[in-house]
Coordinates of C-alpha atoms in Angstrom, one line a residue:
Chain A
M1 CA -14.7 2.8 20.1
I2 CA -14.4 -0.7 18.6
D3 CA -17.1 -3.3 19.0
L4 CA -16.6 -6.8 17.7
R5 CA -19.9 -8.6 17.7
H6 CA -19.6 -12.3 17.3
V7 CA -17.2 -12.0 14.4
S8 CA -16.0 -15.1 12.6
K9 CA -13.6 -15.8 9.8
R10 CA -13.6 -18.9 7.8
F11 CA -11.2 -19.9 5.0
G12 CA -12.9 -22.7 3.1
G13 CA -14.1 -25.1 5.8
H14 CA -11.5 -23.9 8.4
T15 CA -12.6 -21.5 11.1
V16 CA -9.8 -19.1 12.0
I17 CA -11.8 -16.7 14.1
D18 CA -14.7 -18.2 16.0
G19 CA -17.4 -15.9 17.3
V20 CA -15.3 -13.2 18.9
D21 CA -17.0 -10.6 21.1
L22 CA -14.9 -7.7 22.3
S23 CA -15.3 -4.0 23.2
V24 CA -12.4 -1.6 23.1
E25 CA -12.9 1.7 24.9
E26 CA -11.8 5.1 23.4
G27 CA -8.2 5.9 24.2
E28 CA -7.5 2.3 25.3
F29 CA -4.3 0.4 24.4
V30 CA -5.4 -3.2 23.8
V31 CA -2.9 -5.9 23.0
F32 CA -3.8 -9.2 21.2
V33 CA -1.5 -12.0 22.3
G34 CA -1.4 -15.7 21.6
P35 CA 0.7 -18.5 20.0
S36 CA 1.4 -18.6 16.3
G37 CA -1.8 -19.3 14.2
C38 CA -4.2 -18.3 17.0
G39 CA -5.8 -15.7 14.7
K40 CA -4.6 -12.5 16.4
S41 CA -3.3 -10.9 13.1
T42 CA -6.4 -12.0 11.3
L43 CA -8.6 -10.4 13.9
L44 CA -6.6 -7.1 13.5
R45 CA -6.9 -7.3 9.7
M46 CA -10.7 -7.8 10.1
I47 CA -10.9 -4.6 12.1
A48 CA -8.7 -2.9 9.5
G49 CA -11.0 -4.1 6.7
L50 CA -8.2 -6.0 4.9
E51 CA -9.9 -9.3 5.7
E52 CA -13.5 -10.0 4.9
I53 CA -15.7 -11.0 7.8
S54 CA -17.6 -14.3 7.3
S55 CA -20.2 -13.5 10.0
G56 CA -20.7 -11.0 12.8
D57 CA -20.2 -7.2 12.8
V58 CA -17.5 -4.7 13.4
W59 CA -18.5 -1.3 14.8
I60 CA -16.0 1.5 14.9
G61 CA -16.8 4.9 16.5
G62 CA -20.5 3.9 16.8
E63 CA -20.8 3.1 13.1
R64 CA -21.2 -0.3 11.5
M65 CA -18.1 -0.9 9.5
T66 CA -18.4 -4.5 8.6
D67 CA -18.4 -4.0 4.8
A68 CA -16.6 -0.6 4.7
E69 CA -13.4 0.0 2.8
P70 CA -10.3 0.2 5.0
Y71 CA -9.8 3.9 4.6
D72 CA -13.4 4.7 5.4
R73 CA -13.1 3.1 8.8
G74 CA -10.9 5.8 10.1
V75 CA -8.1 3.4 11.1
A76 CA -4.4 3.5 10.3
M77 CA -2.2 0.4 10.4
V78 CA 1.5 -0.2 11.0
F79 CA 2.6 -3.4 9.3
Q80 CA 5.2 -5.9 10.5
S81 CA 7.3 -5.4 7.4
Y82 CA 6.7 -1.6 7.5
A83 CA 5.3 -1.7 4.0
L84 CA 6.9 1.6 3.0
Y85 CA 6.7 2.5 -0.7
P86 CA 10.3 2.0 -1.8
H87 CA 10.1 4.5 -4.7
M88 CA 8.9 7.4 -2.5
T89 CA 10.9 9.5 0.0
V90 CA 10.0 9.5 3.7
A91 CA 8.0 12.7 3.2
E92 CA 6.1 11.2 0.2
N93 CA 5.5 8.0 2.2
M94 CA 4.1 9.9 5.1
G95 CA 2.1 12.3 2.9
F96 CA 0.7 9.6 0.5
A97 CA -2.7 9.4 2.2
L98 CA -3.0 13.2 2.2
R99 CA -2.1 13.2 -1.5
I100 CA -4.9 10.7 -2.2
Q101 CA -7.2 12.9 -0.2
G102 CA -6.3 15.7 -2.6
L103 CA -4.5 18.0 -0.2
G104 CA -2.2 20.6 -1.7
A105 CA 1.6 20.2 -1.6
A106 CA 2.2 23.0 1.0
E107 CA -0.5 21.7 3.4
R108 CA 0.8 18.1 3.0
R109 CA 4.4 19.2 3.7
R110 CA 3.2 21.1 6.8
M111 CA 1.3 18.1 8.2
V112 CA 4.2 15.7 7.4
E113 CA 6.7 17.9 9.1
A114 CA 4.5 18.2 12.2
A115 CA 4.3 14.4 12.4
A116 CA 8.0 14.0 11.6
R117 CA 8.9 16.3 14.5
K118 CA 7.0 14.1 16.9
L119 CA 9.0 11.1 15.8
H120 CA 12.4 12.9 15.3
L121 CA 12.3 12.2 11.6
D122 CA 12.6 15.8 10.4
H123 CA 16.1 15.3 9.1
L124 CA 15.2 12.2 7.1
L125 CA 12.3 13.5 5.1
D126 CA 14.1 13.5 1.8
R127 CA 15.6 10.0 2.1
K128 CA 14.2 6.9 0.5
P129 CA 13.3 3.9 2.8
A130 CA 16.4 1.9 1.5
A131 CA 18.7 4.5 3.1
L132 CA 17.1 4.1 6.5
S133 CA 17.8 1.8 9.4
G134 CA 15.2 -0.7 10.7
G135 CA 14.2 1.6 13.6
Q136 CA 14.0 4.6 11.3
R137 CA 11.8 2.7 8.9
Q138 CA 9.5 1.7 11.8
R139 CA 9.2 5.3 12.9
V140 CA 8.3 6.3 9.3
A141 CA 5.6 3.6 9.2
I142 CA 4.3 5.0 12.5
G143 CA 4.6 8.5 11.1
R144 CA 2.6 7.5 8.1
A145 CA -0.2 6.4 10.4
I146 CA 0.0 9.5 12.7
V147 CA -0.2 12.0 9.8
R148 CA -3.7 10.8 9.0
D149 CA -4.9 11.5 12.5
P150 CA -7.0 8.3 12.6
K151 CA -9.5 7.3 15.3
V152 CA -7.7 4.0 15.8
F153 CA -4.1 2.8 15.4
L154 CA -3.6 -0.8 14.5
F155 CA -0.1 -2.3 15.0
D156 CA 0.6 -5.8 13.5
E157 CA 3.8 -7.0 15.3
P158 CA 5.6 -3.8 14.5
L159 CA 8.7 -4.5 16.5
S160 CA 9.4 -8.1 15.5
N161 CA 11.9 -7.2 12.8
L162 CA 14.1 -5.1 15.2
D163 CA 17.0 -6.2 17.3
A164 CA 16.5 -6.5 21.1
E165 CA 17.9 -3.1 22.0
L166 CA 16.0 -1.2 19.4
R167 CA 12.8 -3.1 20.3
V168 CA 13.0 -1.8 23.9
Q169 CA 13.6 1.7 22.6
M170 CA 10.7 1.6 20.1
R171 CA 8.4 0.0 22.8
I172 CA 9.0 3.0 25.0
E173 CA 8.4 5.4 22.0
I174 CA 5.1 3.7 21.3
A175 CA 4.1 3.9 24.9
R176 CA 5.0 7.6 24.9
L177 CA 3.1 8.1 21.7
H178 CA 0.0 6.6 23.2
Q179 CA 0.3 9.0 26.2
T180 CA 0.7 12.0 23.8
L181 CA -1.9 11.1 21.3
A182 CA -4.3 9.3 23.6
N183 CA -5.8 7.5 20.5
T184 CA -7.3 4.0 20.7
M185 CA -4.6 1.5 19.8
V186 CA -4.8 -2.2 19.1
Y187 CA -1.5 -4.0 19.0
V188 CA -0.7 -7.5 18.0
T189 CA 2.3 -9.3 19.3
H190 CA 3.5 -12.7 20.4
D191 CA 6.0 -11.1 22.8
Q192 CA 4.4 -11.0 26.2
T193 CA 6.9 -8.5 27.5
E194 CA 5.5 -6.0 24.9
A195 CA 2.0 -7.0 25.9
M196 CA 2.6 -6.6 29.6
T197 CA 4.4 -3.3 29.3
L198 CA 2.2 -1.6 26.8
A199 CA -1.3 -2.8 27.3
D200 CA -4.1 -1.3 29.3
R201 CA -5.9 -4.6 28.6
I202 CA -4.6 -7.8 27.1
V203 CA -6.7 -10.2 25.0
V204 CA -5.3 -13.7 25.0
L205 CA -6.4 -15.7 21.9
R206 CA -6.1 -19.4 21.2
G207 CA -7.5 -21.3 18.2
G208 CA -9.6 -18.2 17.1
R209 CA -11.3 -17.8 20.4
I210 CA -10.7 -15.4 23.3
E211 CA -9.3 -17.2 26.3
Q212 CA -9.3 -14.2 28.6
V213 CA -9.4 -10.4 28.5
G214 CA -8.1 -8.3 31.3
R215 CA -5.5 -5.9 32.7
P216 CA -1.9 -7.3 32.5
T217 CA -1.6 -7.8 36.2
D218 CA -5.1 -9.5 36.4
L219 CA -4.1 -12.0 33.8
Y220 CA -0.8 -12.6 35.5
D221 CA -2.2 -12.9 39.0
D222 CA -5.6 -14.3 38.4
P223 CA -5.7 -16.4 35.1
D224 CA -9.0 -18.0 34.1
N225 CA -7.4 -21.2 32.8
L226 CA -4.3 -23.2 32.4
F227 CA -3.5 -21.8 29.0
V228 CA -3.5 -18.2 30.1
A229 CA -1.6 -19.1 33.3
G230 CA 1.1 -20.8 31.1
F231 CA 1.1 -18.2 28.4
I232 CA 1.5 -15.1 30.5
G233 CA 4.7 -14.9 32.4
S234 CA 8.3 -15.8 31.5
P235 CA 9.5 -18.3 32.5
R236 CA 6.0 -19.8 32.5
M237 CA 4.1 -20.9 35.5
N238 CA 5.1 -24.3 37.0
F239 CA 2.4 -26.9 36.8
L240 CA 2.5 -29.7 39.3
P241 CA 0.2 -32.7 39.2
G242 CA -1.9 -32.9 42.4
V243 CA -4.8 -34.6 44.0
A244 CA -7.4 -33.1 46.3
A245 CA -6.9 -34.3 49.8
G246 CA -9.8 -32.5 51.3
P247 CA -12.3 -29.7 50.4
D248 CA -9.6 -27.1 50.5
S249 CA -6.3 -29.0 50.5
V250 CA -4.3 -30.8 47.8
R251 CA -1.5 -33.3 47.9
V252 CA 1.3 -32.1 45.6
A253 CA 5.0 -33.2 45.4
G254 CA 4.6 -35.4 48.4
L255 CA 3.2 -32.6 50.6
E256 CA -0.4 -31.9 51.8
V257 CA -1.0 -28.2 51.4
R258 CA -4.1 -26.3 52.5
V259 CA -5.1 -23.7 49.8
P260 CA -6.6 -20.7 51.4
G261 CA -9.3 -18.5 49.8
L262 CA -11.0 -21.2 47.7
S263 CA -14.7 -20.5 47.3
S264 CA -15.5 -23.9 45.8
R265 CA -14.9 -27.1 47.6
L266 CA -12.6 -29.8 46.1
A267 CA -13.9 -33.4 45.9
P268 CA -11.4 -35.7 47.7
G269 CA -9.4 -37.6 45.1
Q270 CA -10.1 -35.0 42.4
E271 CA -7.1 -34.6 40.0
V272 CA -5.9 -31.0 39.8
Q273 CA -3.0 -29.1 38.3
V274 CA -1.3 -26.9 40.8
G275 CA 0.2 -23.7 39.4
L276 CA 3.1 -21.9 41.0
R277 CA 5.1 -19.1 39.5
P278 CA 8.9 -19.3 39.6
E279 CA 9.2 -16.2 41.8
H280 CA 6.8 -17.7 44.3
L281 CA 9.1 -20.6 45.0
T282 CA 11.7 -18.6 46.9
A283 CA 9.6 -17.2 49.6
T284 CA 11.2 -16.6 53.0
E285 CA 8.5 -18.5 54.9
G286 CA 5.8 -21.0 54.1
V287 CA 5.7 -24.6 53.0
E288 CA 9.2 -26.0 52.4
V289 CA 10.1 -28.4 49.6
P290 CA 13.6 -29.7 48.7
L291 CA 14.9 -29.0 45.1
A292 CA 17.7 -30.9 43.4
I293 CA 19.3 -28.3 41.1
E294 CA 19.9 -29.6 37.6
V295 CA 20.5 -26.5 35.5
V296 CA 21.3 -22.9 36.4
E297 CA 20.5 -20.0 34.0
Q298 CA 22.6 -17.2 35.5
L299 CA 21.5 -13.7 34.6
G300 CA 23.7 -11.8 37.0
A301 CA 21.3 -10.1 39.3
M302 CA 19.2 -13.2 39.4
A303 CA 19.2 -16.8 38.2
Y304 CA 16.6 -19.3 37.0
V305 CA 17.1 -22.6 38.7
H306 CA 15.8 -25.8 37.0
G307 CA 15.3 -28.9 39.0
S308 CA 12.8 -31.5 40.3
L309 CA 10.7 -31.4 43.5
A310 CA 10.0 -35.1 43.0
P311 CA 10.5 -37.6 40.2
D312 CA 8.7 -36.3 37.1
V313 CA 7.9 -33.0 38.8
P314 CA 10.2 -30.5 37.1
V315 CA 10.1 -26.9 38.2
V316 CA 11.8 -23.5 37.6
A317 CA 12.5 -21.2 40.5
E318 CA 13.7 -17.6 40.4
W319 CA 16.8 -17.2 42.6
R320 CA 17.7 -13.7 43.8
S321 CA 20.2 -14.4 46.6
G322 CA 23.6 -16.1 46.3
R323 CA 24.9 -18.2 43.5
P324 CA 23.2 -21.6 43.2
R325 CA 25.2 -24.4 41.8
V326 CA 24.3 -27.5 39.8
G327 CA 24.0 -30.7 42.0
E328 CA 23.1 -28.8 45.1
R329 CA 20.0 -29.8 47.0
V330 CA 18.3 -26.7 48.4
P331 CA 15.1 -26.0 50.3
L332 CA 12.4 -23.9 48.6
R333 CA 9.6 -22.2 50.3
F334 CA 6.2 -21.1 48.9
D335 CA 3.2 -19.4 50.3
P336 CA 0.1 -21.5 49.7
R337 CA -1.8 -18.3 48.9
D338 CA 0.3 -18.2 45.7
L339 CA -1.0 -21.6 44.5
R340 CA -3.4 -21.6 41.6
L341 CA -5.6 -24.7 41.0
F342 CA -6.9 -25.9 37.7
D343 CA -9.2 -28.8 37.0
R344 CA -8.6 -31.6 34.4
E345 CA -10.1 -29.5 31.7
G346 CA -7.7 -26.7 32.5
R347 CA -10.4 -24.4 34.1
R348 CA -9.4 -22.4 37.1
I349 CA -10.7 -23.6 40.5
R350 CA -11.4 -20.5 42.6
Chain B
M1 CA 51.0 -13.8 -4.3
A2 CA 52.4 -11.8 -7.1
A3 CA 52.8 -14.9 -9.2
A4 CA 49.2 -15.8 -8.6
G5 CA 48.1 -12.3 -9.7
K6 CA 50.1 -12.6 -12.8
R7 CA 48.6 -16.0 -13.6
E8 CA 45.2 -14.6 -13.1
R9 CA 45.9 -11.7 -15.4
R10 CA 47.2 -14.0 -18.1
S11 CA 44.2 -16.3 -17.9
L12 CA 41.9 -13.2 -18.1
W13 CA 43.8 -12.1 -21.3
I14 CA 43.4 -15.6 -22.8
A15 CA 39.7 -15.6 -22.1
A16 CA 39.4 -12.0 -23.5
I17 CA 40.6 -13.1 -27.0
P18 CA 37.6 -15.4 -27.9
M19 CA 35.3 -12.9 -26.2
A20 CA 36.7 -10.1 -28.4
L21 CA 36.3 -12.2 -31.5
L22 CA 32.7 -12.9 -30.6
A23 CA 32.1 -9.2 -30.0
L24 CA 33.6 -8.4 -33.4
S25 CA 31.4 -11.0 -35.1
C26 CA 28.4 -9.0 -33.7
V27 CA 29.7 -5.6 -34.8
Y28 CA 31.0 -6.7 -38.2
P29 CA 27.5 -6.9 -39.9
I30 CA 26.8 -3.4 -38.7
Y31 CA 30.1 -2.1 -40.0
F32 CA 29.5 -4.0 -43.3
A33 CA 26.1 -2.4 -43.9
V34 CA 27.1 1.1 -42.9
N35 CA 30.3 0.9 -44.9
N36 CA 28.5 -0.3 -48.1
A37 CA 25.7 2.1 -47.6
L38 CA 28.2 5.0 -47.9
K39 CA 29.7 3.7 -51.1
T40 CA 28.8 4.7 -54.6
S41 CA 27.6 2.0 -57.0
K42 CA 31.0 1.8 -58.6
G43 CA 32.8 1.6 -55.3
Y44 CA 30.6 -1.2 -54.1
I45 CA 31.0 -3.3 -57.3
L46 CA 34.8 -2.8 -57.3
D47 CA 35.4 -3.6 -53.6
R48 CA 32.6 -5.0 -51.6
F49 CA 34.6 -5.6 -48.4
G50 CA 37.0 -2.7 -48.5
L51 CA 36.7 0.5 -46.5
V52 CA 34.7 3.2 -48.2
T53 CA 37.0 5.7 -50.0
D54 CA 34.5 8.2 -51.4
P55 CA 31.6 8.3 -48.9
T56 CA 28.2 9.5 -50.1
V57 CA 24.8 9.8 -48.4
Q58 CA 23.0 9.8 -51.7
N59 CA 22.0 6.1 -51.1
F60 CA 20.2 7.1 -47.9
A61 CA 18.4 10.0 -49.7
D62 CA 17.3 7.6 -52.5
A63 CA 16.0 5.0 -50.1
W64 CA 14.3 7.7 -48.0
G65 CA 12.6 9.3 -51.0
R66 CA 12.3 7.0 -54.0
A67 CA 11.8 3.7 -52.1
R68 CA 9.2 5.5 -49.9
F69 CA 11.1 4.6 -46.7
S70 CA 10.1 7.9 -45.2
E71 CA 6.5 6.8 -45.3
Y72 CA 7.3 3.3 -44.1
F73 CA 9.4 4.7 -41.3
V74 CA 6.5 6.8 -40.0
N75 CA 4.3 3.8 -40.2
S76 CA 6.7 1.7 -38.3
V77 CA 7.2 4.3 -35.6
L78 CA 3.5 5.0 -35.1
V79 CA 2.5 1.3 -35.1
T80 CA 5.4 0.3 -32.8
A81 CA 4.8 3.2 -30.4
G82 CA 1.1 2.6 -30.3
A83 CA 1.4 -1.2 -29.8
V84 CA 4.1 -1.0 -27.2
G85 CA 2.3 1.7 -25.3
L86 CA -0.9 -0.3 -25.3
L87 CA 0.9 -3.5 -24.4
L88 CA 2.7 -1.9 -21.4
L89 CA -0.5 -0.3 -20.2
L90 CA -2.7 -3.4 -20.5
S91 CA -0.1 -5.9 -19.2
S92 CA 0.7 -3.8 -16.2
L93 CA -3.0 -3.5 -15.3
V94 CA -3.8 -7.1 -15.9
G95 CA -0.6 -8.3 -14.2
F96 CA -1.5 -6.2 -11.2
A97 CA -5.0 -7.6 -11.1
L98 CA -3.8 -11.2 -11.5
A99 CA -1.0 -10.9 -9.0
M100 CA -2.6 -8.8 -6.3
L101 CA -6.3 -9.0 -6.4
R102 CA -8.5 -11.9 -5.2
F103 CA -11.4 -12.7 -7.5
P104 CA -13.1 -15.9 -8.6
G105 CA -11.6 -17.5 -11.7
R106 CA -8.3 -15.6 -11.3
R107 CA -6.2 -18.8 -11.8
F108 CA -8.3 -19.9 -14.8
V109 CA -7.7 -16.5 -16.5
F110 CA -3.9 -16.8 -15.8
V111 CA -3.8 -20.4 -17.2
A112 CA -5.8 -19.4 -20.2
I113 CA -3.3 -16.6 -20.9
L114 CA -0.4 -19.0 -20.5
A115 CA -2.2 -21.4 -22.9
A116 CA -2.4 -18.6 -25.5
L117 CA 1.4 -18.4 -25.4
M118 CA 1.6 -21.9 -26.8
I119 CA -0.3 -21.2 -30.0
P120 CA 2.0 -20.2 -32.8
I121 CA 1.0 -17.2 -34.9
Q122 CA 1.0 -19.2 -38.1
V123 CA -1.8 -21.4 -36.9
V124 CA -4.2 -18.5 -36.4
L125 CA -3.3 -16.5 -39.4
V126 CA -6.4 -17.2 -41.5
P127 CA -9.0 -16.6 -38.8
F128 CA -6.9 -13.6 -37.7
Y129 CA -7.0 -12.2 -41.2
R130 CA -10.8 -12.8 -41.5
T131 CA -11.4 -11.1 -38.2
V132 CA -9.3 -8.0 -39.1
E133 CA -11.1 -7.8 -42.5
G134 CA -14.5 -8.3 -40.8
L135 CA -13.8 -5.5 -38.4
G136 CA -12.8 -3.2 -41.2
L137 CA -9.3 -2.8 -39.9
L138 CA -7.5 -4.0 -42.9
N139 CA -4.9 -1.4 -44.2
T140 CA -5.2 0.7 -41.0
R141 CA -2.5 1.4 -38.5
V142 CA -5.0 0.9 -35.7
G143 CA -5.6 -2.6 -37.1
L144 CA -1.9 -3.4 -36.9
V145 CA -1.5 -1.8 -33.4
L146 CA -4.4 -4.0 -32.2
A147 CA -3.0 -7.1 -33.9
Y148 CA 0.4 -6.6 -32.3
T149 CA -1.2 -6.0 -29.0
A150 CA -3.3 -9.2 -29.3
F151 CA -0.4 -11.4 -30.3
F152 CA 2.2 -10.1 -27.8
L153 CA -0.1 -9.5 -24.8
P154 CA -0.1 -13.0 -23.3
F155 CA 3.7 -13.0 -22.8
S156 CA 3.6 -9.4 -21.5
I157 CA 0.9 -10.3 -19.0
Y158 CA 2.8 -13.3 -17.9
L159 CA 5.9 -11.3 -17.3
M160 CA 4.1 -8.5 -15.4
T161 CA 2.1 -11.0 -13.3
A162 CA 5.3 -12.8 -12.3
F163 CA 7.0 -9.5 -11.5
Y164 CA 4.1 -8.1 -9.4
R165 CA 3.8 -11.4 -7.6
G166 CA 7.3 -10.8 -6.2
L167 CA 6.3 -7.5 -4.6
P168 CA 5.1 -7.6 -1.0
R169 CA 1.3 -7.7 -0.7
E170 CA 1.6 -5.3 2.2
L171 CA 2.3 -2.5 -0.2
L172 CA -1.1 -2.9 -1.7
E173 CA -2.7 -3.2 1.7
A174 CA -0.8 -0.1 2.9
A175 CA -2.0 1.8 -0.1
R176 CA -5.6 0.7 0.6
M177 CA -5.3 1.8 4.2
D178 CA -4.0 5.1 2.9
G179 CA -7.3 5.5 0.9
A180 CA -6.1 4.6 -2.6
R181 CA -8.7 2.9 -4.9
F182 CA -7.8 0.2 -7.5
L183 CA -6.5 2.6 -10.2
E184 CA -4.8 4.8 -7.7
V185 CA -2.9 1.9 -6.2
W186 CA -1.9 0.9 -9.7
W187 CA -0.9 4.4 -10.8
H188 CA 0.9 5.5 -7.6
V189 CA 2.4 2.3 -6.4
M190 CA 2.4 -0.6 -8.8
L191 CA 3.3 1.2 -12.0
P192 CA 6.4 3.0 -10.6
L193 CA 7.5 -0.2 -8.8
G194 CA 7.0 -2.2 -12.1
R195 CA 9.4 0.1 -14.0
P196 CA 12.3 -2.5 -14.4
A197 CA 9.9 -5.1 -15.8
L198 CA 8.1 -2.5 -18.0
L199 CA 11.5 -1.4 -19.3
T200 CA 12.4 -5.0 -20.3
L201 CA 9.0 -5.5 -21.8
G202 CA 9.2 -2.3 -23.6
I203 CA 12.5 -3.3 -25.3
L204 CA 11.3 -6.8 -26.2
N205 CA 8.0 -5.6 -27.6
T206 CA 9.6 -2.8 -29.5
L207 CA 11.9 -5.4 -31.1
Y208 CA 9.0 -7.7 -31.9
C209 CA 6.9 -5.0 -33.4
W210 CA 9.6 -3.2 -35.3
N211 CA 11.1 -6.3 -36.8
D212 CA 7.8 -8.0 -37.7
V213 CA 7.1 -8.7 -41.3
L214 CA 4.4 -11.4 -41.3
I215 CA 1.6 -9.7 -39.3
S216 CA 2.4 -6.3 -40.9
L217 CA 2.2 -7.8 -44.4
L218 CA -1.2 -9.2 -43.6
V219 CA -2.8 -6.1 -42.0
L220 CA -1.1 -3.2 -43.6
Q221 CA -1.0 -4.4 -47.2
D222 CA -1.0 -1.1 -49.1
R223 CA 0.8 1.2 -46.7
R224 CA 3.7 -1.1 -45.4
T225 CA 6.0 -0.8 -42.4
L226 CA 9.7 -0.4 -42.8
M227 CA 10.5 -4.1 -42.5
V228 CA 8.0 -5.0 -45.2
G229 CA 9.4 -2.2 -47.3
I230 CA 12.9 -3.6 -46.9
A231 CA 11.8 -7.1 -47.6
A232 CA 10.0 -5.9 -50.8
L233 CA 13.2 -4.0 -51.8
R234 CA 15.2 -7.2 -51.8
G235 CA 13.0 -8.8 -54.4
S236 CA 12.6 -5.6 -56.5
T237 CA 14.7 -4.8 -59.6
R238 CA 14.0 -1.1 -59.6
P239 CA 16.1 0.3 -56.8
T240 CA 19.8 0.1 -57.1
C241 CA 21.8 -2.4 -55.2
R242 CA 23.0 0.4 -53.0
S243 CA 19.5 1.2 -51.6
S244 CA 19.5 -2.0 -49.6
P245 CA 22.4 -1.3 -47.2
P246 CA 20.8 2.0 -46.2
G247 CA 17.6 0.1 -45.8
S248 CA 19.2 -2.3 -43.5
C249 CA 20.6 0.6 -41.6
W250 CA 17.1 1.9 -41.0
R251 CA 16.1 -1.6 -40.0
R252 CA 18.8 -1.8 -37.5
R253 CA 18.2 1.5 -35.9
P254 CA 16.0 0.5 -32.9
S255 CA 17.4 -2.9 -32.4
S256 CA 21.2 -2.6 -32.6
S257 CA 21.6 -3.9 -29.0
S258 CA 19.9 -7.2 -29.6
T259 CA 20.8 -10.6 -31.1
S260 CA 17.8 -10.4 -33.3
S261 CA 19.2 -7.2 -34.8
S262 CA 22.4 -9.1 -35.5
R263 CA 20.4 -11.7 -37.3
G264 CA 18.6 -8.9 -39.2
A265 CA 21.8 -7.2 -40.0
S266 CA 23.4 -10.4 -41.3
S267 CA 20.5 -11.2 -43.6
A268 CA 20.5 -7.6 -44.8
A269 CA 24.2 -7.8 -45.5
S270 CA 23.9 -10.9 -47.6
P271 CA 24.3 -10.6 -51.4
W272 CA 21.2 -9.6 -53.2
A273 CA 20.2 -9.4 -56.9
P274 CA 21.3 -6.1 -58.4

């Protein structure tokens, strides 16, 4: 449905998007994630046609759309700030694109009402945006996109202005909408929970380049590099400095651990970063390491325990049984199969 | 608590006295002009400041007919309406373009417009007159409409650009996503949203155009606008002294809410040669 072919964006001498290649299948829900300034919103705006493309091509629905006007691309966009026309009612906002198309008032009203019913907005059609709550405004913005029946929906951090509870509700609504409409959706967020829960595939961006593309669980379980491993997952993966002790073993936190399943051989003495997720540190069996608890983040059903395995080796562990206390020294266990190794450049060692 | 409320009320009353006097000083010239306009010649000479005892509208009829105010009034209305309409249209379009669109030289254009604000009208009067004459627009209402538009456009553009810059850019982008082209975005989104600024601009430009004498005197030499007519009346010996207060009433009509109108009213109410 969407093909980005080596697209780049330069502002003056500064490259914001650097030769991105990406294919999005029809009906797919793709989420762009990355830290602030990584170019995820710029890339979305390039697909929308709101940002000129310095080089490369954008294809949508099999047609080259690099220089096409936004409307001619058959895409609809939901903005972070909603961008509702404040002088128009909800119905006028939703029907604006149809009005520009030249549709009659009766036909417009019928289509707007149909879209409004899907989003439970039927009772708000005559209100102005100022008289709506944040969640309602967001639904109107989505309704404005739906009513056009576009090939592709683009979402630019649509939930970032909502409070936590509303964000969860709207997230579920967007997921439901994708199941109902089955349209292609591209979604930008910096919230990895949104990315993990909504996406069919996640695109992780950094410095205008794609770091990794894959299913959420693939990115979580099998990251290509240190950046993706650290970016996906909350709390982030623990990274422990280690040294290769043999072709398939590393010395880390004073222990020598054999890492199973490595297809490449480690050079003895090679410096590595050993990645281990917080939930993998409380296995019932495996290699045991002592942890001096320094801080406990109690969440009720579970806790995040911050401590050190050795001097200058801080870690976070997810604790699901009992109530850990600051100052305690407790044994942690991990399965060596859960270790992820990265070389000095941050590339994954598989 | 009650004592504090009483003190506050007292201080409010104390503050109200100078404010009321100030308000009266603004209203008094209007009262003076209307009061004298309704007097007969005799009544005016006998008691210039007293309340009218035998009101008459004959002075208004004289000013309207004999002093050709009816003709001047039509000129003023047509020229002001034309110029203000054109100013609002152009400044809204240019302001939208300068604030929202990205094109090379945008900043230069804006700075050039700002620079035009710094040139006093008096400096360009001679070349302006020659241009109007050269274009064959002398003694035409169109000429005066275009002259007003040219002189007041830089400020109008500046105001509209500043206003549109305050609007979220996403509105333009949302409209583009909805399929609106340049003029459609302007017409459906920017123009309605710019209503508060356009209203302010409309009032200001109406005042400027209605009260202007200098440009009008240069362009519309034979036909005259109301302000030029009133100014000419003050130096004339033909109309009676009573024609001028009605004249100043006409003059005040569209601008009674402004300070400039107060100034206009004050000068109109000043003694003049009978």
